[in-house]
């Protein structure tokens, strides 16, 4: 008998309306559109506005539309995992808020934090629940309101990040498709290069931590860049080798959107031409857990049943990895 696998059977994204352009950033910090585009590939990003508007709002919108599209009643959902580094609150989990808002009364739910690798960690975890045979409908959300932890006086970070969310539905299949393989890594010694200094149990919020801007993303860009280029390229090549896939066999690379130069280096390493690389960094920047599901959503109409996708990410932790997915449906 063939193996029970988790197929992605639906995808939906959500992006907030407000567009923060490079031009607007030029008026906020000492930067230029030319610098941002040439160093990162980013032209604009979306920002979630509104009083008390947290990450869950974007997750709720994405999941609601996904269920509508799939004509699935929320009570059919068994599990919802939300990858995020910007939960609405420290607790309860944003996933709990999403399941409550959509009426997924039979689901258990939790958040998963693996920074920019959050979505691939959550996708592989969700797939394992399906492969166990115990769960039939699992939703994996990647959602981040990065604008809530960005210092808009720091030109090194504020130009990079944006807000957005995406969600996929996983269902069981005995066909040779779905989540075929994954390789995941983490290395906490990388924490020094990319972290949020205060707000956790080590340094709870105080007036001093707020005054020192310690509740924002701290990044040593060049150091992170070097690790990202090497590890995202290596792990993408490794998963292809392990599954005997050549560049001709791969329909698309689905890379985390942190920097166009990191994406290009990864594509080059595995021998993929530009038209086989999913990209939206120019319009959304780095939405952390949102980048990969937003790419899949925007490219959904181009994907065919049987297409081989290499999904890869690198992020804070450090965390990184790659997933080999065989796409399970044709465009509708
Ligand atoms: O997704 C999570 C993982 N994160 C990543 O993968 C991000 C990895 N890192 C990067 O993408 C890049 O390192 C950045 C985009 C963050 C920075 O690009 P870079 O080419 O590494 O620039 P740099 O940090 O080496 O800075 C070069 C120069 C510096 O000036 P000096 O010292 O040469 O005079 C910076 O002060 O560019 C300056 N600079 C800027 N200039 C204009 C830094 N940010 C800006 C800016 N506008 N926004």
mmCIF file of C-alpha atoms and ligand atoms in Angstrom:
data_model
loop_
_atom_site.group_PDB
_atom_site.id
_atom_site.type_symbol
_atom_site.label_atom_id
_atom_site.label_comp_id
_atom_site.label_asym_id
_atom_site.label_seq_id
_atom_site.Cartn_x
_atom_site.Cartn_y
_atom_site.Cartn_z
ATOM 1 C CA UNK A 1 0.000 0.000 0.000
ATOM 2 C CA UNK A 2 1.303 3.499 -0.801
ATOM 3 C CA UNK A 3 2.218 5.920 1.942
ATOM 4 C CA UNK A 4 -0.241 8.288 3.595
ATOM 5 C CA UNK A 5 0.847 11.842 2.800
ATOM 6 C CA UNK A 6 -0.346 15.401 3.422
ATOM 7 C CA UNK A 7 -1.470 17.210 0.277
ATOM 8 C CA UNK A 8 -1.861 20.965 0.083
ATOM 9 C CA UNK A 9 -5.428 21.190 -1.213
ATOM 10 C CA UNK A 10 -6.002 24.942 -0.920
ATOM 11 C CA UNK A 11 -4.185 28.223 -0.393
ATOM 12 C CA UNK A 12 -5.227 31.760 0.448
ATOM 13 C CA UNK A 13 -3.362 34.953 1.269
ATOM 14 C CA UNK A 14 -4.232 38.219 2.944
ATOM 15 C CA UNK A 15 -2.427 41.522 2.543
ATOM 16 C CA UNK A 16 -3.400 44.750 4.295
ATOM 17 C CA UNK A 17 -4.434 47.741 2.163
ATOM 18 C CA UNK A 18 -1.879 50.327 3.245
ATOM 19 C CA UNK A 19 1.129 50.499 0.891
ATOM 20 C CA UNK A 20 4.361 51.824 2.427
ATOM 21 C CA UNK A 21 6.538 52.797 -0.531
ATOM 22 C CA UNK A 22 10.286 53.368 -0.673
ATOM 23 C CA UNK A 23 9.435 56.985 -1.452
ATOM 24 C CA UNK A 24 7.558 57.343 1.841
ATOM 25 C CA UNK A 25 10.493 55.726 3.696
ATOM 26 C CA UNK A 26 12.811 58.305 2.101
ATOM 27 C CA UNK A 27 10.903 60.888 4.138
ATOM 28 C CA UNK A 28 11.250 58.882 7.365
ATOM 29 C CA UNK A 29 14.923 57.775 7.400
ATOM 30 C CA UNK A 30 18.142 58.538 5.503
ATOM 31 C CA UNK A 31 17.655 56.159 2.590
ATOM 32 C CA UNK A 32 16.868 56.124 -1.120
ATOM 33 C CA UNK A 33 14.642 54.094 -3.373
ATOM 34 C CA UNK A 34 17.750 53.224 -5.424
ATOM 35 C CA UNK A 35 19.599 51.813 -2.363
ATOM 36 C CA UNK A 36 16.623 49.763 -1.202
ATOM 37 C CA UNK A 37 15.853 48.311 -4.642
ATOM 38 C CA UNK A 38 19.479 47.497 -5.502
ATOM 39 C CA UNK A 39 20.325 45.962 -2.078
ATOM 40 C CA UNK A 40 17.070 44.133 -1.366
ATOM 41 C CA UNK A 41 14.740 44.100 -4.399
ATOM 42 C CA UNK A 42 11.960 45.706 -2.323
ATOM 43 C CA UNK A 43 9.841 48.527 -3.784
ATOM 44 C CA UNK A 44 6.946 48.614 -1.324
ATOM 45 C CA UNK A 45 5.447 46.689 1.573
ATOM 46 C CA UNK A 46 2.003 46.492 3.217
ATOM 47 C CA UNK A 47 1.189 47.754 6.701
ATOM 48 C CA UNK A 48 -1.749 46.665 8.853
ATOM 49 C CA UNK A 49 -3.331 49.805 10.287
ATOM 50 C CA UNK A 50 -6.126 50.186 12.798
ATOM 51 C CA UNK A 51 -6.579 50.300 16.540
ATOM 52 C CA UNK A 52 -5.959 46.952 18.222
ATOM 53 C CA UNK A 53 -5.390 45.319 14.836
ATOM 54 C CA UNK A 54 -3.130 42.356 15.558
ATOM 55 C CA UNK A 55 -1.701 39.527 13.499
ATOM 56 C CA UNK A 56 -4.816 37.392 14.096
ATOM 57 C CA UNK A 57 -6.899 39.728 11.901
ATOM 58 C CA UNK A 58 -4.815 38.801 8.860
ATOM 59 C CA UNK A 59 -4.877 35.095 9.747
ATOM 60 C CA UNK A 60 -8.650 35.179 10.236
ATOM 61 C CA UNK A 61 -9.216 36.817 6.850
ATOM 62 C CA UNK A 62 -6.948 34.320 5.075
ATOM 63 C CA UNK A 63 -8.516 31.273 6.743
ATOM 64 C CA UNK A 64 -12.115 32.489 6.250
ATOM 65 C CA UNK A 65 -11.530 32.920 2.502
ATOM 66 C CA UNK A 66 -9.712 29.591 2.290
ATOM 67 C CA UNK A 67 -12.688 27.789 3.846
ATOM 68 C CA UNK A 68 -15.133 29.626 1.552
ATOM 69 C CA UNK A 69 -13.067 28.681 -1.475
ATOM 70 C CA UNK A 70 -12.916 25.042 -0.403
ATOM 71 C CA UNK A 71 -16.548 25.019 0.792
ATOM 72 C CA UNK A 72 -15.514 23.532 4.090
ATOM 73 C CA UNK A 73 -17.406 24.191 7.319
ATOM 74 C CA UNK A 74 -15.116 25.483 10.105
ATOM 75 C CA UNK A 75 -16.263 22.660 12.396
ATOM 76 C CA UNK A 76 -14.500 20.184 10.076
ATOM 77 C CA UNK A 77 -11.068 21.573 10.944
ATOM 78 C CA UNK A 78 -9.081 19.288 13.281
ATOM 79 C CA UNK A 79 -6.022 21.421 13.906
ATOM 80 C CA UNK A 80 -4.761 24.928 13.125
ATOM 81 C CA UNK A 81 -1.106 25.879 13.536
ATOM 82 C CA UNK A 82 -0.113 29.533 13.282
ATOM 83 C CA UNK A 83 3.514 30.383 12.579
ATOM 84 C CA UNK A 84 4.251 33.877 13.859
ATOM 85 C CA UNK A 85 6.799 35.986 15.745
ATOM 86 C CA UNK A 86 4.263 38.751 16.262
ATOM 87 C CA UNK A 87 1.403 37.102 18.184
ATOM 88 C CA UNK A 88 -1.480 39.365 19.196
ATOM 89 C CA UNK A 89 -0.512 38.690 22.823
ATOM 90 C CA UNK A 90 2.203 36.661 24.544
ATOM 91 C CA UNK A 91 -0.644 34.310 25.409
ATOM 92 C CA UNK A 92 -3.103 32.957 24.476
ATOM 93 C CA UNK A 93 -1.839 31.744 21.137
ATOM 94 C CA UNK A 94 -2.892 33.697 18.059
ATOM 95 C CA UNK A 95 -3.978 30.338 16.640
ATOM 96 C CA UNK A 96 -6.549 30.113 19.479
ATOM 97 C CA UNK A 97 -7.909 33.540 18.506
ATOM 98 C CA UNK A 98 -8.139 32.559 14.845
ATOM 99 C CA UNK A 99 -9.979 29.294 15.511
ATOM 100 C CA UNK A 100 -12.405 31.082 17.816
ATOM 101 C CA UNK A 101 -13.113 33.849 15.291
ATOM 102 C CA UNK A 102 -13.771 31.456 12.423
ATOM 103 C CA UNK A 103 -15.831 29.029 14.515
ATOM 104 C CA UNK A 104 -13.467 26.063 14.266
ATOM 105 C CA UNK A 105 -15.046 24.589 17.364
ATOM 106 C CA UNK A 106 -13.552 21.115 16.978
ATOM 107 C CA UNK A 107 -9.991 22.207 16.309
ATOM 108 C CA UNK A 108 -7.083 22.352 18.687
ATOM 109 C CA UNK A 109 -4.607 25.059 17.815
ATOM 110 C CA UNK A 110 -1.262 26.487 18.760
ATOM 111 C CA UNK A 111 1.426 28.925 17.633
ATOM 112 C CA UNK A 112 4.857 28.015 16.415
ATOM 113 C CA UNK A 113 7.804 30.401 16.455
ATOM 114 C CA UNK A 114 10.685 29.730 14.103
ATOM 115 C CA UNK A 115 11.037 33.317 12.826
ATOM 116 C CA UNK A 116 11.360 33.458 9.036
ATOM 117 C CA UNK A 117 11.379 29.647 8.830
ATOM 118 C CA UNK A 118 8.094 29.533 10.741
ATOM 119 C CA UNK A 119 5.958 28.538 7.802
ATOM 120 C CA UNK A 120 8.140 25.620 6.726
ATOM 121 C CA UNK A 121 8.407 24.370 10.305
ATOM 122 C CA UNK A 122 4.615 24.612 10.657
ATOM 123 C CA UNK A 123 3.962 23.002 7.274
ATOM 124 C CA UNK A 124 6.134 19.997 8.094
ATOM 125 C CA UNK A 125 4.543 19.727 11.553
ATOM 126 C CA UNK A 126 1.036 19.941 10.103
ATOM 127 C CA UNK A 127 1.966 17.299 7.535
ATOM 128 C CA UNK A 128 3.165 14.957 10.296
ATOM 129 C CA UNK A 129 -0.245 15.211 12.019
ATOM 130 C CA UNK A 130 -1.938 14.214 8.748
ATOM 131 C CA UNK A 131 0.573 11.390 8.172
ATOM 132 C CA UNK A 132 -0.253 10.038 11.645
ATOM 133 C CA UNK A 133 -3.665 9.115 10.226
ATOM 134 C CA UNK A 134 -5.444 10.751 13.160
ATOM 135 C CA UNK A 135 -6.246 14.132 11.594
ATOM 136 C CA UNK A 136 -7.996 14.834 8.292
ATOM 137 C CA UNK A 137 -8.069 18.610 7.933
ATOM 138 C CA UNK A 138 -5.180 20.717 9.159
ATOM 139 C CA UNK A 139 -4.722 24.426 8.479
ATOM 140 C CA UNK A 140 -1.274 25.975 8.551
ATOM 141 C CA UNK A 141 -1.151 29.761 8.812
ATOM 142 C CA UNK A 142 1.900 31.983 8.387
ATOM 143 C CA UNK A 143 1.142 35.489 9.637
ATOM 144 C CA UNK A 144 3.171 38.419 10.857
ATOM 145 C CA UNK A 145 2.543 42.056 11.637
ATOM 146 C CA UNK A 146 6.224 42.952 11.456
ATOM 147 C CA UNK A 147 5.384 46.659 11.628
ATOM 148 C CA UNK A 148 4.569 46.096 15.322
ATOM 149 C CA UNK A 149 8.230 45.263 16.116
ATOM 150 C CA UNK A 150 10.029 47.503 13.630
ATOM 151 C CA UNK A 151 11.870 50.677 14.585
ATOM 152 C CA UNK A 152 10.897 53.201 11.920
ATOM 153 C CA UNK A 153 13.942 55.306 12.840
ATOM 154 C CA UNK A 154 16.365 52.458 11.982
ATOM 155 C CA UNK A 155 17.082 52.498 8.254
ATOM 156 C CA UNK A 156 18.839 49.132 8.388
ATOM 157 C CA UNK A 157 15.659 47.250 9.319
ATOM 158 C CA UNK A 158 12.606 49.405 8.588
ATOM 159 C CA UNK A 159 13.049 49.158 4.832
ATOM 160 C CA UNK A 160 12.931 45.358 4.852
ATOM 161 C CA UNK A 161 9.818 44.195 6.638
ATOM 162 C CA UNK A 162 6.084 44.255 5.935
ATOM 163 C CA UNK A 163 2.815 42.718 7.143
ATOM 164 C CA UNK A 164 0.893 39.845 5.585
ATOM 165 C CA UNK A 165 -0.488 36.355 6.020
ATOM 166 C CA UNK A 166 -1.294 33.174 4.167
ATOM 167 C CA UNK A 167 -2.923 29.852 4.973
ATOM 168 C CA UNK A 168 -2.910 26.386 3.445
ATOM 169 C CA UNK A 169 -5.234 23.449 3.924
ATOM 170 C CA UNK A 170 -3.645 20.012 4.341
ATOM 171 C CA UNK A 171 -5.612 16.830 3.675
ATOM 172 C CA UNK A 172 -4.640 13.147 3.483
ATOM 173 C CA UNK A 173 -3.793 11.468 0.196
ATOM 174 C CA UNK A 174 -2.472 8.070 -0.847
ATOM 175 C CA UNK A 175 -1.289 9.472 -4.177
ATOM 176 C CA UNK A 176 2.383 10.254 -4.796
ATOM 177 C CA UNK A 177 1.916 13.961 -4.012
ATOM 178 C CA UNK A 178 1.864 16.464 -1.189
ATOM 179 C CA UNK A 179 4.643 16.999 1.324
ATOM 180 C CA UNK A 180 7.232 14.508 0.066
ATOM 181 C CA UNK A 181 10.268 15.342 2.198
ATOM 182 C CA UNK A 182 11.712 18.000 4.486
ATOM 183 C CA UNK A 183 15.021 18.962 6.046
ATOM 184 C CA UNK A 184 14.931 21.356 8.995
ATOM 185 C CA UNK A 185 17.764 22.891 11.009
ATOM 186 C CA UNK A 186 18.277 25.277 13.888
ATOM 187 C CA UNK A 187 21.328 26.808 15.546
ATOM 188 C CA UNK A 188 20.714 29.032 18.572
ATOM 189 C CA UNK A 189 24.243 30.422 18.429
ATOM 190 C CA UNK A 190 22.901 32.647 15.641
ATOM 191 C CA UNK A 191 20.599 34.443 18.116
ATOM 192 C CA UNK A 192 23.212 37.158 18.650
ATOM 193 C CA UNK A 193 22.778 38.405 15.076
ATOM 194 C CA UNK A 194 18.983 38.607 14.895
ATOM 195 C CA UNK A 195 16.706 39.046 17.883
ATOM 196 C CA UNK A 196 14.396 41.265 19.881
ATOM 197 C CA UNK A 197 16.301 42.415 22.937
ATOM 198 C CA UNK A 198 13.468 42.935 25.428
ATOM 199 C CA UNK A 199 9.905 41.921 26.106
ATOM 200 C CA UNK A 200 10.591 38.275 26.924
ATOM 201 C CA UNK A 201 11.207 36.695 30.324
ATOM 202 C CA UNK A 202 14.921 37.560 30.262
ATOM 203 C CA UNK A 203 14.270 41.291 29.986
ATOM 204 C CA UNK A 204 10.615 42.087 30.662
ATOM 205 C CA UNK A 205 9.388 45.513 29.512
ATOM 206 C CA UNK A 206 10.460 48.528 31.545
ATOM 207 C CA UNK A 207 10.533 52.266 30.799
ATOM 208 C CA UNK A 208 14.249 51.843 30.076
ATOM 209 C CA UNK A 209 13.749 49.024 27.535
ATOM 210 C CA UNK A 210 11.120 51.088 25.749
ATOM 211 C CA UNK A 211 13.304 54.230 25.734
ATOM 212 C CA UNK A 212 16.249 52.188 24.395
ATOM 213 C CA UNK A 213 14.148 50.835 21.474
ATOM 214 C CA UNK A 214 14.807 47.305 22.740
ATOM 215 C CA UNK A 215 11.380 45.971 21.721
ATOM 216 C CA UNK A 216 12.245 46.155 18.051
ATOM 217 C CA UNK A 217 14.002 43.797 15.628
ATOM 218 C CA UNK A 218 17.774 43.926 16.064
ATOM 219 C CA UNK A 219 19.676 42.601 13.074
ATOM 220 C CA UNK A 220 23.324 42.481 12.049
ATOM 221 C CA UNK A 221 22.439 42.407 8.381
ATOM 222 C CA UNK A 222 25.741 41.369 6.842
ATOM 223 C CA UNK A 223 26.287 38.459 9.234
ATOM 224 C CA UNK A 224 22.740 37.179 8.699
ATOM 225 C CA UNK A 225 23.137 37.625 4.954
ATOM 226 C CA UNK A 226 26.214 35.367 4.838
ATOM 227 C CA UNK A 227 24.547 32.568 6.826
ATOM 228 C CA UNK A 228 21.321 32.918 4.820
ATOM 229 C CA UNK A 229 22.997 32.687 1.412
ATOM 230 C CA UNK A 230 25.006 29.606 2.329
ATOM 231 C CA UNK A 231 22.391 27.687 4.274
ATOM 232 C CA UNK A 232 19.368 28.348 2.055
ATOM 233 C CA UNK A 233 21.324 27.347 -1.035
ATOM 234 C CA UNK A 234 22.889 24.269 0.614
ATOM 235 C CA UNK A 235 19.647 22.912 2.039
ATOM 236 C CA UNK A 236 17.788 23.463 -1.249
ATOM 237 C CA UNK A 237 20.485 21.555 -3.140
ATOM 238 C CA UNK A 238 20.502 18.805 -0.480
ATOM 239 C CA UNK A 239 16.765 18.134 -0.650
ATOM 240 C CA UNK A 240 16.917 17.949 -4.449
ATOM 241 C CA UNK A 241 19.835 15.511 -4.368
ATOM 242 C CA UNK A 242 18.161 13.358 -1.728
ATOM 243 C CA UNK A 243 15.037 13.107 -3.913
ATOM 244 C CA UNK A 244 16.958 12.649 -7.183
ATOM 245 C CA UNK A 245 15.566 15.884 -8.632
ATOM 246 C CA UNK A 246 17.439 17.835 -11.298
ATOM 247 C CA UNK A 247 16.698 21.487 -12.048
ATOM 248 C CA UNK A 248 14.599 20.318 -15.023
ATOM 249 C CA UNK A 249 12.378 18.337 -12.651
ATOM 250 C CA UNK A 250 11.591 21.375 -10.511
ATOM 251 C CA UNK A 251 8.666 23.589 -11.549
ATOM 252 C CA UNK A 252 9.341 26.331 -8.981
ATOM 253 C CA UNK A 253 11.623 27.372 -6.166
ATOM 254 C CA UNK A 254 9.490 28.937 -3.431
ATOM 255 C CA UNK A 255 12.014 30.915 -1.400
ATOM 256 C CA UNK A 256 11.515 32.925 1.749
ATOM 257 C CA UNK A 257 11.543 36.558 0.626
ATOM 258 C CA UNK A 258 14.215 38.239 2.746
ATOM 259 C CA UNK A 259 16.470 39.712 0.092
ATOM 260 C CA UNK A 260 16.388 39.322 -3.696
ATOM 261 C CA UNK A 261 20.151 38.693 -3.645
ATOM 262 C CA UNK A 262 19.701 35.695 -1.291
ATOM 263 C CA UNK A 263 16.936 34.361 -3.536
ATOM 264 C CA UNK A 264 19.098 34.765 -6.657
ATOM 265 C CA UNK A 265 22.022 32.976 -5.005
ATOM 266 C CA UNK A 266 19.783 30.047 -4.019
ATOM 267 C CA UNK A 267 18.258 29.799 -7.502
ATOM 268 C CA UNK A 268 21.703 29.951 -9.085
ATOM 269 C CA UNK A 269 23.038 27.202 -6.808
ATOM 270 C CA UNK A 270 20.261 24.783 -7.819
ATOM 271 C CA UNK A 271 20.363 25.838 -11.475
ATOM 272 C CA UNK A 272 16.908 27.413 -11.780
ATOM 273 C CA UNK A 273 16.163 30.217 -14.255
ATOM 274 C CA UNK A 274 14.354 33.347 -13.035
ATOM 275 C CA UNK A 275 11.006 32.246 -14.464
ATOM 276 C CA UNK A 276 11.039 29.257 -12.104
ATOM 277 C CA UNK A 277 11.473 31.353 -8.967
ATOM 278 C CA UNK A 278 8.446 32.645 -7.061
ATOM 279 C CA UNK A 279 8.879 36.294 -6.157
ATOM 280 C CA UNK A 280 6.815 38.927 -4.396
ATOM 281 C CA UNK A 281 9.487 40.680 -2.339
ATOM 282 C CA UNK A 282 9.199 43.750 -4.589
ATOM 283 C CA UNK A 283 5.604 44.354 -3.411
ATOM 284 C CA UNK A 284 5.480 42.918 0.122
ATOM 285 C CA UNK A 285 9.058 42.950 1.477
ATOM 286 C CA UNK A 286 9.839 40.410 4.166
ATOM 287 C CA UNK A 287 6.600 39.363 5.863
ATOM 288 C CA UNK A 288 8.477 36.708 7.932
ATOM 289 C CA UNK A 289 6.042 33.762 8.293
ATOM 290 C CA UNK A 290 3.862 35.174 5.509
ATOM 291 C CA UNK A 291 6.293 35.163 2.586
ATOM 292 C CA UNK A 292 5.964 31.545 1.421
ATOM 293 C CA UNK A 293 2.159 31.117 1.619
ATOM 294 C CA UNK A 294 1.765 34.534 -0.047
ATOM 295 C CA UNK A 295 3.986 33.336 -2.907
ATOM 296 C CA UNK A 296 2.021 30.084 -3.287
ATOM 297 C CA UNK A 297 -1.236 32.047 -3.278
ATOM 298 C CA UNK A 298 -0.115 34.449 -5.988
ATOM 299 C CA UNK A 299 1.272 31.655 -8.177
ATOM 300 C CA UNK A 300 -1.624 29.238 -7.586
ATOM 301 C CA UNK A 301 -3.025 29.732 -11.110
ATOM 302 C CA UNK A 302 0.342 28.718 -12.599
ATOM 303 C CA UNK A 303 0.648 25.484 -10.603
ATOM 304 C CA UNK A 304 -0.371 22.101 -12.006
ATOM 305 C CA UNK A 305 -0.971 18.738 -10.357
ATOM 306 C CA UNK A 306 2.354 16.904 -10.177
ATOM 307 C CA UNK A 307 4.557 20.041 -10.196
ATOM 308 C CA UNK A 308 7.645 19.664 -8.011
ATOM 309 C CA UNK A 309 8.227 22.628 -5.681
ATOM 310 C CA UNK A 310 11.289 23.288 -3.556
ATOM 311 C CA UNK A 311 10.312 25.526 -0.658
ATOM 312 C CA UNK A 312 13.197 26.945 1.378
ATOM 313 C CA UNK A 313 13.718 29.472 4.145
ATOM 314 C CA UNK A 314 16.276 30.952 6.500
ATOM 315 C CA UNK A 315 15.642 33.133 9.520
ATOM 316 C CA UNK A 316 16.169 34.144 13.110
ATOM 317 C CA UNK A 317 17.302 31.470 15.527
ATOM 318 C CA UNK A 318 19.037 30.685 13.296
ATOM 319 C CA UNK A 319 16.477 28.402 11.693
ATOM 320 C CA UNK A 320 16.464 27.110 8.145
ATOM 321 C CA UNK A 321 15.287 24.277 5.971
ATOM 322 C CA UNK A 322 13.685 23.072 2.771
ATOM 323 C CA UNK A 323 10.533 21.145 1.884
ATOM 324 C CA UNK A 324 9.883 19.174 -1.258
ATOM 325 C CA UNK A 325 6.201 19.417 -2.212
ATOM 326 C CA UNK A 326 4.505 17.757 -5.164
ATOM 327 C CA UNK A 327 1.548 20.027 -6.005
ATOM 328 C CA UNK A 328 -1.760 18.174 -5.738
ATOM 329 C CA UNK A 329 -4.240 20.061 -7.950
ATOM 330 C CA UNK A 330 -4.688 21.889 -11.241
ATOM 331 C CA UNK A 331 -5.837 25.516 -11.432
ATOM 332 C CA UNK A 332 -9.618 25.830 -11.249
HETATM 333 O O1 LIG B 1 14.495 37.057 6.932
HETATM 334 C C1 LIG B 1 15.293 36.889 8.073
HETATM 335 C C2 LIG B 1 16.719 36.817 7.727
HETATM 336 N N1 LIG B 1 17.196 38.128 7.344
HETATM 337 C C3 LIG B 1 17.892 38.234 6.221
HETATM 338 O O2 LIG B 1 18.083 37.299 5.509
HETATM 339 C C4 LIG B 1 18.504 39.604 5.935
HETATM 340 C C5 LIG B 1 19.945 39.448 5.511
HETATM 341 N N2 LIG B 1 20.629 40.717 5.326
HETATM 342 C C6 LIG B 1 20.348 41.564 4.303
HETATM 343 O O3 LIG B 1 19.421 41.354 3.560
HETATM 344 C C7 LIG B 1 21.265 42.739 4.100
HETATM 345 O O4 LIG B 1 22.407 42.592 4.908
HETATM 346 C C8 LIG B 1 20.596 44.117 4.385
HETATM 347 C C9 LIG B 1 19.556 44.440 3.342
HETATM 348 C C10 LIG B 1 19.985 44.121 5.762
HETATM 349 C C11 LIG B 1 21.657 45.225 4.323
HETATM 350 O O5 LIG B 1 22.307 45.202 3.062
HETATM 351 P P1 LIG B 1 23.905 45.174 2.954
HETATM 352 O O6 LIG B 1 24.223 45.194 1.529
HETATM 353 O O7 LIG B 1 24.387 43.991 3.765
HETATM 354 O O8 LIG B 1 24.310 46.523 3.600
HETATM 355 P P2 LIG B 1 25.253 46.784 4.861
HETATM 356 O O9 LIG B 1 24.566 46.452 6.128
HETATM 357 O O10 LIG B 1 26.591 46.160 4.594
HETATM 358 O O11 LIG B 1 25.431 48.345 4.770
HETATM 359 C C12 LIG B 1 26.154 48.970 3.695
HETATM 360 C C13 LIG B 1 26.042 50.471 3.850
HETATM 361 C C14 LIG B 1 26.371 50.957 5.238
HETATM 362 O O12 LIG B 1 26.993 52.220 5.138
HETATM 363 P P3 LIG B 1 28.602 52.341 5.251
HETATM 364 O O13 LIG B 1 28.937 51.810 6.606
HETATM 365 O O14 LIG B 1 29.146 51.508 4.129
HETATM 366 O O15 LIG B 1 28.825 53.808 5.081
HETATM 367 C C15 LIG B 1 25.024 51.148 5.883
HETATM 368 O O16 LIG B 1 25.038 52.112 6.916
HETATM 369 O O17 LIG B 1 24.689 50.870 3.610
HETATM 370 C C16 LIG B 1 24.216 51.627 4.707
HETATM 371 N N3 LIG B 1 22.781 51.391 4.839
HETATM 372 C C17 LIG B 1 21.866 52.100 4.142
HETATM 373 N N4 LIG B 1 21.998 53.094 3.250
HETATM 374 C C18 LIG B 1 20.859 53.581 2.713
HETATM 375 C C19 LIG B 1 22.133 50.472 5.623
HETATM 376 N N5 LIG B 1 20.813 50.570 5.435
HETATM 377 C C20 LIG B 1 20.626 51.573 4.530
HETATM 378 C C21 LIG B 1 19.483 52.148 3.942
HETATM 379 N N6 LIG B 1 19.649 53.136 3.045
HETATM 380 N N7 LIG B 1 18.246 51.719 4.229
#
